[in-house]
């Protein structure tokens, strides 16, 4: 027997319609690329998304057509989130921090028809556009007065396009399984692969993001979105915020500690989302300028932190905000696990609570997790067994765009994340490594994440990378690279002494090297591939020289 409820499709346009009808005045504040702070609202965003939909239709963009963006977190980019997807077209958010040849690959692979770009990327667009045969036009995200000079037969101005349309564009109804957003994985090996989100997946994900034991986003919140709109749907927050009418604060291209602090302060931000590096930058800025800053209006209540492991050293330093540690990936829309506390943790002292927060969290409803051995056999949830982390659920990918990478699910529909983890009795996942980053010493596994987290606990260390490098006896041994804070240094011996009571003896790195910079991927993760290459001979040489 069928239920007798309406079969309203779960479309993203329902979110912007809801926000416009019920939270029209809720603010959207953005740092524009041109310079000034822009103040708008969900009502305005909805109206302009409607105009954009009209403009896209007039340009011949239809259902399933790909429209790319190279843009920061600004109100215009938010309008594109709704205007493009609302008509059934696919928004392809491109990460501008990738290398130009990778961006070229993605634009060609996605066969984007139009590219919307922020002025910061004019040179990049000028270089790439002639190489993309599918591109029919370029739209500069600005007004007439700021139009860039760019030699292209169809260069259009965003504000002119919108001005020519009426805002009353009715959102069409279509299959909720239709594609909405296309986002390529950062592709640390090989070419990036496209993850194609359906409307249904992102809508269900929004409920999870907004829920009280999710990110607890409400209309009383003012949320600073540092996580880029070009990275995994900005963790679903634009949609969750529209669902509840939360105020959003978009920092545009200015992501340094001072800019983020002043924006947060001015807009009374209650929550913020971004990768650990951003929070290190912000909290370090506050710490160094504590005497000169007015912290009485600092309202930050929650910091959503993911993308890389949030070290203990960061969890201690959030100026009263709760650091909510999350794990996920482009392939999981991205929220999969969240570090909420259980009732039994409420009485814990601070240090013990931080231990819980340092884990990557428990699965949210909608994502199942398990760990397996290399043969795919389930391992126990005992907090000890280390295995390959697998996930499944309605917002987990079923395959990559155009079938790249072949079949990605096993018989039980489980997706192998490429991460290695433990899961404890309460379901808390603790990531020990990327499968390809794990250090294998004499057949045993050493967690590079644990080593790094321990090393950044040193007060003079800003960032650390632990890598496995070839060793004549142990096959691989850990090498630790550290970047120290300005004006201070840490010797090899001092670091080894510091680590001595924090990790097992045999985990202690064979060498510690101080560097000025550590390489990062375009999504802010340590790029260990290049480090392993650079230091491939380091220990072999030290051993043959009799130094290790
Ligand atoms: P991306 O698809 O670029 O978002 O990268 C996803 C990968 O980032 C995951 O598979 C993890 O390796 C890593 N990652 C995400 N969140 C965390 C976290 N909280 N702790 C450690 N690694 C993380």
XYZ file of C-alpha atoms and ligand atoms in Angstrom:
571
model
C 0.000 0.000 0.000
C 1.325 3.421 -0.932
C 1.305 6.310 1.504
C -0.944 9.205 0.691
C 1.496 12.071 0.935
C 2.455 14.568 -1.752
C 5.402 13.665 -3.921
C 6.960 17.121 -3.927
C 10.429 16.682 -5.448
C 13.324 17.595 -3.149
C 14.735 20.470 -5.205
C 17.222 23.128 -4.110
C 14.931 25.872 -5.447
C 12.521 25.059 -2.605
C 15.169 26.385 -0.192
C 15.519 29.799 -1.784
C 11.746 30.091 -2.186
C 11.348 29.304 1.512
C 14.074 31.778 2.513
C 12.494 34.522 0.377
C 9.034 33.945 1.793
C 9.952 33.491 5.429
C 13.351 35.089 6.010
C 13.450 37.806 3.361
C 15.112 40.324 5.677
C 17.769 37.954 7.070
C 21.091 39.422 6.087
C 23.783 38.268 3.690
C 26.965 40.287 4.142
C 29.906 39.909 1.822
C 33.381 41.263 1.236
C 33.291 42.168 -2.447
C 36.240 41.688 -4.763
C 35.945 45.347 -5.797
C 36.548 46.491 -2.183
C 33.410 47.543 -0.286
C 31.359 45.358 2.041
C 28.063 44.434 0.350
C 24.916 44.144 2.492
C 22.039 42.197 1.033
C 19.437 39.694 2.255
C 17.915 36.310 1.511
C 15.019 38.167 -0.159
C 17.432 40.001 -2.463
C 19.491 36.890 -3.169
C 16.294 35.076 -4.170
C 15.175 37.934 -6.424
C 18.570 38.175 -8.102
C 18.796 34.384 -8.473
C 15.464 34.658 -10.313
C 16.895 37.324 -12.636
C 19.957 35.170 -13.178
C 17.756 32.214 -14.090
C 16.053 34.409 -16.693
C 19.417 35.525 -18.084
C 20.720 31.959 -18.271
C 17.598 30.806 -20.078
C 17.971 33.663 -22.548
C 21.616 32.615 -23.107
C 20.343 29.164 -24.054
C 21.389 27.361 -20.861
C 19.006 24.483 -20.173
C 18.589 21.438 -17.964
C 21.810 19.464 -17.501
C 24.039 22.159 -19.070
C 27.196 22.903 -17.113
C 27.953 26.444 -15.938
C 31.328 27.020 -14.277
C 32.395 29.488 -11.602
C 35.858 30.706 -10.640
C 34.878 32.799 -7.667
C 35.338 33.599 -3.970
C 32.675 33.499 -1.284
C 30.550 36.508 -2.228
C 26.805 37.204 -2.469
C 27.023 36.893 -6.274
C 28.489 33.409 -5.993
C 25.640 32.541 -3.611
C 23.142 33.777 -6.223
C 24.747 31.412 -8.738
C 24.253 28.509 -6.309
C 20.486 29.016 -6.588
C 20.044 30.639 -10.016
C 21.912 27.931 -11.935
C 20.627 24.879 -10.065
C 17.067 26.267 -9.900
C 16.577 25.872 -13.660
C 18.017 22.351 -13.678
C 21.419 23.411 -15.016
C 24.564 22.156 -13.249
C 26.800 24.524 -11.303
C 30.433 23.520 -11.723
C 32.373 25.200 -8.916
C 36.048 25.326 -9.886
C 38.809 25.648 -7.320
C 40.935 28.581 -8.548
C 43.869 27.474 -6.398
C 44.524 24.454 -8.587
C 47.225 24.596 -11.239
C 46.062 26.109 -14.534
C 46.472 22.820 -16.485
C 44.237 21.051 -13.945
C 41.596 23.772 -14.246
C 41.807 23.478 -18.017
C 41.320 19.710 -17.702
C 38.216 20.157 -15.520
C 36.605 22.800 -17.736
C 37.158 20.613 -20.797
C 35.991 17.481 -19.029
C 32.834 19.167 -17.707
C 32.205 20.791 -21.112
C 31.178 24.026 -19.461
C 29.164 26.352 -21.689
C 29.597 29.526 -19.629
C 32.167 30.609 -17.087
C 31.360 33.187 -14.378
C 34.510 34.655 -12.853
C 35.641 37.107 -10.194
C 37.939 39.940 -11.278
C 40.833 38.359 -9.334
C 40.890 35.590 -11.944
C 40.819 37.686 -15.124
C 44.357 36.714 -16.194
C 43.707 33.041 -15.532
C 40.482 33.182 -17.537
C 42.230 35.005 -20.414
C 44.814 32.210 -20.521
C 42.315 29.346 -20.277
C 39.286 30.460 -22.293
C 40.783 29.922 -25.776
C 41.631 26.318 -24.805
C 38.052 25.303 -23.869
C 36.061 24.488 -27.034
C 32.705 24.225 -25.218
C 32.843 27.770 -23.769
C 30.249 30.020 -25.361
C 30.707 33.011 -23.123
C 32.446 34.536 -20.129
C 30.614 36.506 -17.479
C 32.580 38.879 -15.250
C 31.050 38.970 -11.768
C 30.981 42.753 -11.551
C 29.218 45.889 -12.751
C 29.833 47.932 -15.919
C 32.207 50.350 -14.146
C 34.599 47.554 -13.173
C 34.565 45.459 -16.344
C 38.002 43.993 -17.051
C 39.732 44.227 -20.412
C 39.743 40.716 -21.754
C 39.915 39.743 -25.371
C 36.954 37.393 -25.883
C 34.121 37.550 -28.443
C 31.437 37.016 -25.797
C 32.487 38.760 -22.603
C 29.394 39.733 -20.584
C 28.787 41.815 -17.480
C 26.930 40.086 -14.612
C 25.097 43.181 -13.372
C 24.009 44.121 -16.924
C 22.648 40.612 -17.445
C 20.632 40.774 -14.235
C 19.357 44.300 -14.877
C 17.795 43.162 -18.151
C 15.629 40.479 -16.487
C 12.552 40.327 -14.309
C 12.969 38.721 -10.889
C 9.786 36.673 -11.137
C 11.277 33.598 -12.699
C 9.139 30.602 -11.741
C 11.294 27.704 -10.620
C 10.491 24.615 -12.692
C 9.717 21.256 -11.079
C 11.766 18.278 -12.237
C 13.171 14.963 -11.020
C 14.852 15.334 -7.625
C 17.583 12.934 -8.786
C 18.707 15.422 -11.457
C 22.251 16.763 -11.129
C 22.687 20.118 -9.379
C 26.359 20.764 -8.591
C 29.558 19.338 -10.041
C 32.698 19.505 -7.939
C 35.999 17.844 -8.809
C 38.098 16.127 -6.171
C 41.469 17.746 -5.656
C 43.129 14.729 -7.316
C 46.404 14.325 -5.464
C 47.139 11.496 -7.885
C 46.033 11.482 -11.506
C 43.410 13.795 -12.928
C 40.674 15.255 -10.739
C 37.398 13.321 -10.837
C 33.951 14.924 -10.921
C 31.471 14.346 -8.101
C 27.965 15.093 -9.366
C 25.482 15.910 -6.604
C 21.765 15.412 -7.113
C 19.170 17.872 -5.778
C 17.834 15.139 -3.530
C 21.243 14.400 -1.990
C 21.987 18.058 -1.208
C 18.521 18.716 0.141
C 18.672 15.756 2.510
C 22.193 16.829 3.472
C 20.808 20.291 4.383
C 18.472 18.793 6.972
C 21.441 17.037 8.524
C 23.585 20.181 8.442
C 20.908 22.306 10.092
C 19.871 19.770 12.777
C 20.642 20.442 16.436
C 23.106 17.563 16.658
C 24.391 18.494 13.208
C 25.763 21.999 12.840
C 22.763 23.422 14.715
C 22.227 26.300 12.296
C 19.246 28.518 13.066
C 17.731 31.892 12.180
C 19.381 33.271 15.328
C 22.818 32.567 13.869
C 25.258 34.704 11.959
C 27.639 32.328 10.199
C 31.024 33.144 8.734
C 31.645 30.927 5.733
C 35.379 30.648 5.276
C 35.097 27.224 3.672
C 35.000 28.094 -0.023
C 31.863 27.833 -2.122
C 34.142 26.006 -4.574
C 34.970 23.241 -2.096
C 32.347 20.529 -1.517
C 29.363 22.930 -1.557
C 30.909 24.959 1.269
C 30.031 21.958 3.456
C 26.347 22.398 2.579
C 26.056 25.548 4.684
C 24.565 27.835 2.003
C 21.646 25.416 1.694
C 21.271 24.801 5.425
C 21.363 28.575 6.027
C 18.620 29.163 3.429
C 16.551 26.405 5.032
C 16.535 28.143 8.429
C 17.100 31.764 7.400
C 20.485 32.140 9.092
C 22.515 35.267 8.394
C 25.570 34.483 6.272
C 28.839 36.388 6.241
C 31.041 35.831 3.188
C 34.677 36.919 3.440
C 35.436 37.160 -0.308
C 39.152 37.007 -1.032
C 40.283 38.260 2.428
C 41.077 35.254 4.580
C 43.874 36.508 6.847
C 43.407 36.579 10.615
C 42.946 40.365 10.852
C 40.276 40.546 8.122
C 38.368 37.554 9.463
C 38.451 38.927 12.993
C 37.115 42.332 12.023
C 34.352 40.836 9.881
C 33.370 38.437 12.656
C 33.345 41.225 15.167
C 31.328 43.611 13.009
C 28.769 41.000 12.016
C 28.470 39.387 15.445
C 29.235 35.935 14.045
C 28.034 33.033 16.173
C 29.482 30.228 14.107
C 32.211 29.875 11.538
C 33.336 27.097 9.219
C 36.743 26.407 7.706
C 39.883 24.281 7.649
C 42.320 24.169 10.616
C 44.895 26.445 8.912
C 42.355 29.266 8.831
C 41.622 28.917 12.554
C 45.304 28.755 13.445
C 45.686 32.043 11.529
C 42.716 33.682 13.248
C 43.397 32.529 16.808
C 47.088 33.325 16.484
C 46.119 36.842 15.365
C 43.777 37.273 18.343
C 46.390 35.928 20.723
C 49.136 38.233 19.465
C 46.886 41.318 19.509
C 44.883 40.460 22.583
C 45.705 43.691 24.388
C 44.606 45.903 21.509
C 41.425 44.015 20.564
C 37.991 44.428 22.098
C 36.929 40.870 22.772
C 33.774 41.861 24.668
C 31.712 41.700 21.462
C 33.235 38.412 20.328
C 30.176 36.145 19.997
C 31.684 33.060 18.384
C 29.962 30.015 19.817
C 30.902 27.177 17.404
C 33.753 26.638 15.001
C 33.134 23.943 12.447
C 36.503 22.547 11.517
C 37.334 19.834 8.980
C 39.219 19.081 5.803
C 42.299 18.092 7.832
C 42.674 16.865 11.384
C 42.006 19.535 14.014
C 44.929 19.157 16.422
C 44.507 19.330 20.198
C 46.548 22.509 20.177
C 43.783 24.172 18.161
C 40.909 22.777 20.217
C 42.359 24.472 23.345
C 42.603 27.854 21.677
C 39.189 28.881 20.463
C 38.450 31.781 22.824
C 35.394 30.128 24.311
C 33.909 28.688 21.118
C 33.222 24.962 20.822
C 35.367 23.380 18.153
C 33.116 20.998 16.264
C 35.387 18.609 14.436
C 33.944 17.126 11.254
C 35.095 14.571 8.757
C 33.892 14.193 5.205
C 34.999 14.428 1.642
C 33.887 15.857 -1.693
C 32.389 12.419 -2.366
C 30.184 12.624 0.765
C 28.579 16.036 0.054
C 30.585 16.400 2.454
C 29.288 15.868 6.028
C 29.735 12.297 7.231
C 30.847 12.425 10.882
C 30.610 15.190 13.484
C 32.311 15.561 16.847
C 29.266 16.213 19.035
C 29.512 15.165 22.661
C 27.323 12.530 24.306
C 25.550 13.039 27.658
C 28.243 10.979 29.424
C 30.918 13.457 28.293
C 29.312 16.506 29.846
C 30.838 15.909 33.254
C 34.344 15.383 31.909
C 37.123 17.797 32.706
C 38.367 19.958 29.880
C 41.354 17.846 28.887
C 39.274 14.672 28.664
C 36.637 16.508 26.625
C 39.288 17.803 24.228
C 40.344 14.174 23.689
C 36.823 13.440 22.445
C 36.754 16.574 20.289
C 40.056 15.633 18.672
C 38.385 12.554 17.180
C 36.703 13.035 13.824
C 33.255 12.465 15.294
C 30.305 10.097 15.015
C 28.292 9.327 11.901
C 25.391 11.667 11.248
C 22.050 10.114 10.332
C 22.233 9.386 6.598
C 25.816 8.133 6.535
C 26.806 4.641 7.628
C 30.470 3.978 8.360
C 32.547 0.843 8.838
C 36.190 -0.198 8.774
C 37.556 -3.223 6.957
C 40.808 -5.093 6.548
C 42.505 -5.071 3.121
C 40.348 -8.071 2.052
C 37.163 -6.151 2.828
C 36.309 -8.027 6.051
C 34.581 -5.911 8.728
C 36.718 -4.957 11.722
C 35.283 -4.367 15.200
C 34.200 -1.018 16.612
C 36.565 -1.245 19.554
C 38.631 1.908 19.133
C 41.703 -0.281 18.516
C 41.346 -2.082 15.185
C 42.694 0.105 12.385
C 41.130 -0.363 8.974
C 39.988 1.131 5.699
C 37.116 3.523 6.266
C 34.053 2.866 4.127
C 30.816 4.839 3.914
C 27.413 4.632 2.269
C 24.221 6.645 2.207
C 21.984 8.901 0.126
C 24.556 11.705 -0.114
C 27.568 9.486 -0.807
C 28.716 9.266 -4.433
C 27.749 6.246 -6.512
C 30.377 6.933 -9.201
C 32.342 9.759 -10.807
C 31.221 11.979 -13.682
C 31.494 10.257 -17.068
C 32.430 6.993 -15.353
C 36.015 8.066 -14.508
C 37.637 5.691 -12.042
C 35.255 2.844 -12.975
C 33.096 1.153 -10.353
C 33.652 2.765 -6.971
C 31.197 0.814 -4.786
C 31.515 -2.753 -3.539
C 28.640 -5.261 -3.546
C 27.176 -3.758 -0.408
C 27.272 -0.215 -1.910
C 30.158 0.765 0.369
C 32.497 3.482 -0.895
C 36.157 3.114 0.128
C 37.190 6.579 1.308
C 40.927 5.993 1.044
C 41.194 6.967 4.719
C 42.412 4.690 7.491
C 40.662 4.875 10.865
C 39.491 3.305 14.086
C 35.859 3.392 15.251
C 35.121 3.090 18.970
C 32.116 1.586 20.777
C 30.273 4.921 20.661
C 30.855 5.242 16.927
C 33.542 7.942 17.152
C 35.811 7.695 14.132
C 39.489 8.536 14.618
C 41.378 9.030 11.397
C 44.913 7.762 11.549
C 45.868 8.477 7.962
C 45.157 8.602 4.291
C 45.806 5.045 3.088
C 48.591 6.361 0.900
C 50.148 8.514 3.647
C 50.380 5.906 6.367
C 53.920 5.131 7.532
C 54.731 1.430 7.495
C 57.693 0.692 9.706
C 58.811 -2.943 9.905
C 55.314 -4.069 8.934
C 53.601 -1.967 11.628
C 51.565 1.175 10.975
C 52.517 4.562 12.375
C 49.904 7.317 12.194
C 51.278 10.423 10.523
C 48.304 12.429 11.827
C 49.089 11.484 15.443
C 52.728 12.477 15.005
C 51.767 15.803 13.440
C 49.183 16.588 16.097
C 51.720 15.847 18.819
C 54.370 18.018 17.127
C 52.092 21.069 16.730
C 51.386 20.803 20.448
C 54.871 22.338 20.894
C 54.360 26.044 21.628
C 56.936 27.148 19.028
C 55.708 24.972 16.156
C 53.207 26.308 13.639
C 52.825 23.327 11.358
C 54.223 19.822 10.992
C 54.282 17.060 8.402
C 55.220 13.463 9.135
C 56.078 11.303 6.161
C 57.335 7.771 5.694
C 60.630 7.641 3.835
C 62.541 4.578 2.636
C 64.814 3.014 5.237
C 67.274 0.144 4.554
C 66.251 -1.873 7.628
C 62.629 -0.944 8.443
C 61.470 -0.391 4.842
C 60.064 2.957 5.982
C 60.645 5.211 8.953
C 59.011 8.503 9.958
C 60.627 11.804 9.105
C 59.206 14.928 10.718
C 59.264 18.318 9.024
C 58.372 21.315 11.155
C 57.658 24.968 10.419
C 58.323 27.104 13.471
C 56.587 30.300 14.536
C 58.223 33.580 13.593
C 61.470 34.336 15.408
C 61.789 30.997 17.233
C 63.348 27.639 16.440
C 63.197 24.101 17.783
C 66.166 21.760 17.545
C 65.908 18.124 16.494
C 66.692 16.950 20.011
C 64.241 19.382 21.621
C 61.456 18.058 19.394
C 62.348 14.422 20.073
C 62.346 15.144 23.829
C 58.993 16.882 23.486
C 57.473 13.931 21.646
C 58.993 11.292 23.936
C 56.014 11.054 26.314
C 53.394 11.628 23.631
C 53.914 8.765 21.205
C 55.278 5.222 21.362
C 59.075 5.056 21.348
C 59.220 3.295 18.021
C 57.046 6.027 16.499
C 59.649 8.725 17.244
C 60.828 10.200 13.959
C 64.291 9.213 12.783
C 64.988 12.826 11.953
C 63.423 16.260 12.427
C 63.982 18.925 9.810
C 63.005 22.575 10.147
C 61.649 24.131 6.949
C 60.461 27.639 6.029
C 57.387 26.428 4.161
C 55.409 23.212 3.819
C 53.719 22.466 0.500
C 49.898 22.396 0.385
C 47.367 21.146 -2.110
C 44.756 23.508 -3.542
C 42.366 22.562 -0.739
C 44.864 23.392 1.989
C 45.987 19.859 2.821
C 49.654 19.024 3.255
C 51.019 17.802 -0.055
C 52.922 14.746 1.072
C 53.513 13.390 -2.411
C 56.028 16.137 -3.141
C 57.597 15.872 0.333
C 58.109 12.124 -0.057
C 59.821 12.756 -3.373
C 62.089 15.491 -1.993
C 63.165 13.466 1.046
C 63.167 9.987 -0.543
C 66.886 9.511 0.082
C 67.162 11.349 3.365
C 67.280 8.360 5.731
C 69.084 5.991 3.349
C 71.818 8.592 3.104
C 71.873 9.235 6.851
C 72.153 5.486 7.510
C 74.967 4.995 5.007
C 76.742 8.028 6.515
C 76.341 6.375 9.921
C 74.081 9.183 11.252
C 70.885 7.242 11.819
P 38.256 16.630 0.067
O 37.514 15.740 -0.840
O 39.201 17.548 -0.635
O 37.333 17.356 0.985
O 39.191 15.725 0.969
C 38.655 14.721 1.779
C 39.744 14.156 2.627
O 40.212 15.140 3.555
C 39.298 13.019 3.502
O 39.229 11.796 2.794
C 40.369 13.032 4.579
O 41.560 12.399 4.144
C 40.653 14.508 4.747
N 39.871 15.023 5.888
C 38.673 15.621 5.870
N 38.284 15.954 7.117
C 39.254 15.529 7.947
C 39.444 15.564 9.371
N 38.566 16.115 10.187
N 40.581 15.005 9.858
C 41.498 14.445 9.047
N 41.389 14.407 7.715
C 40.274 14.935 7.164
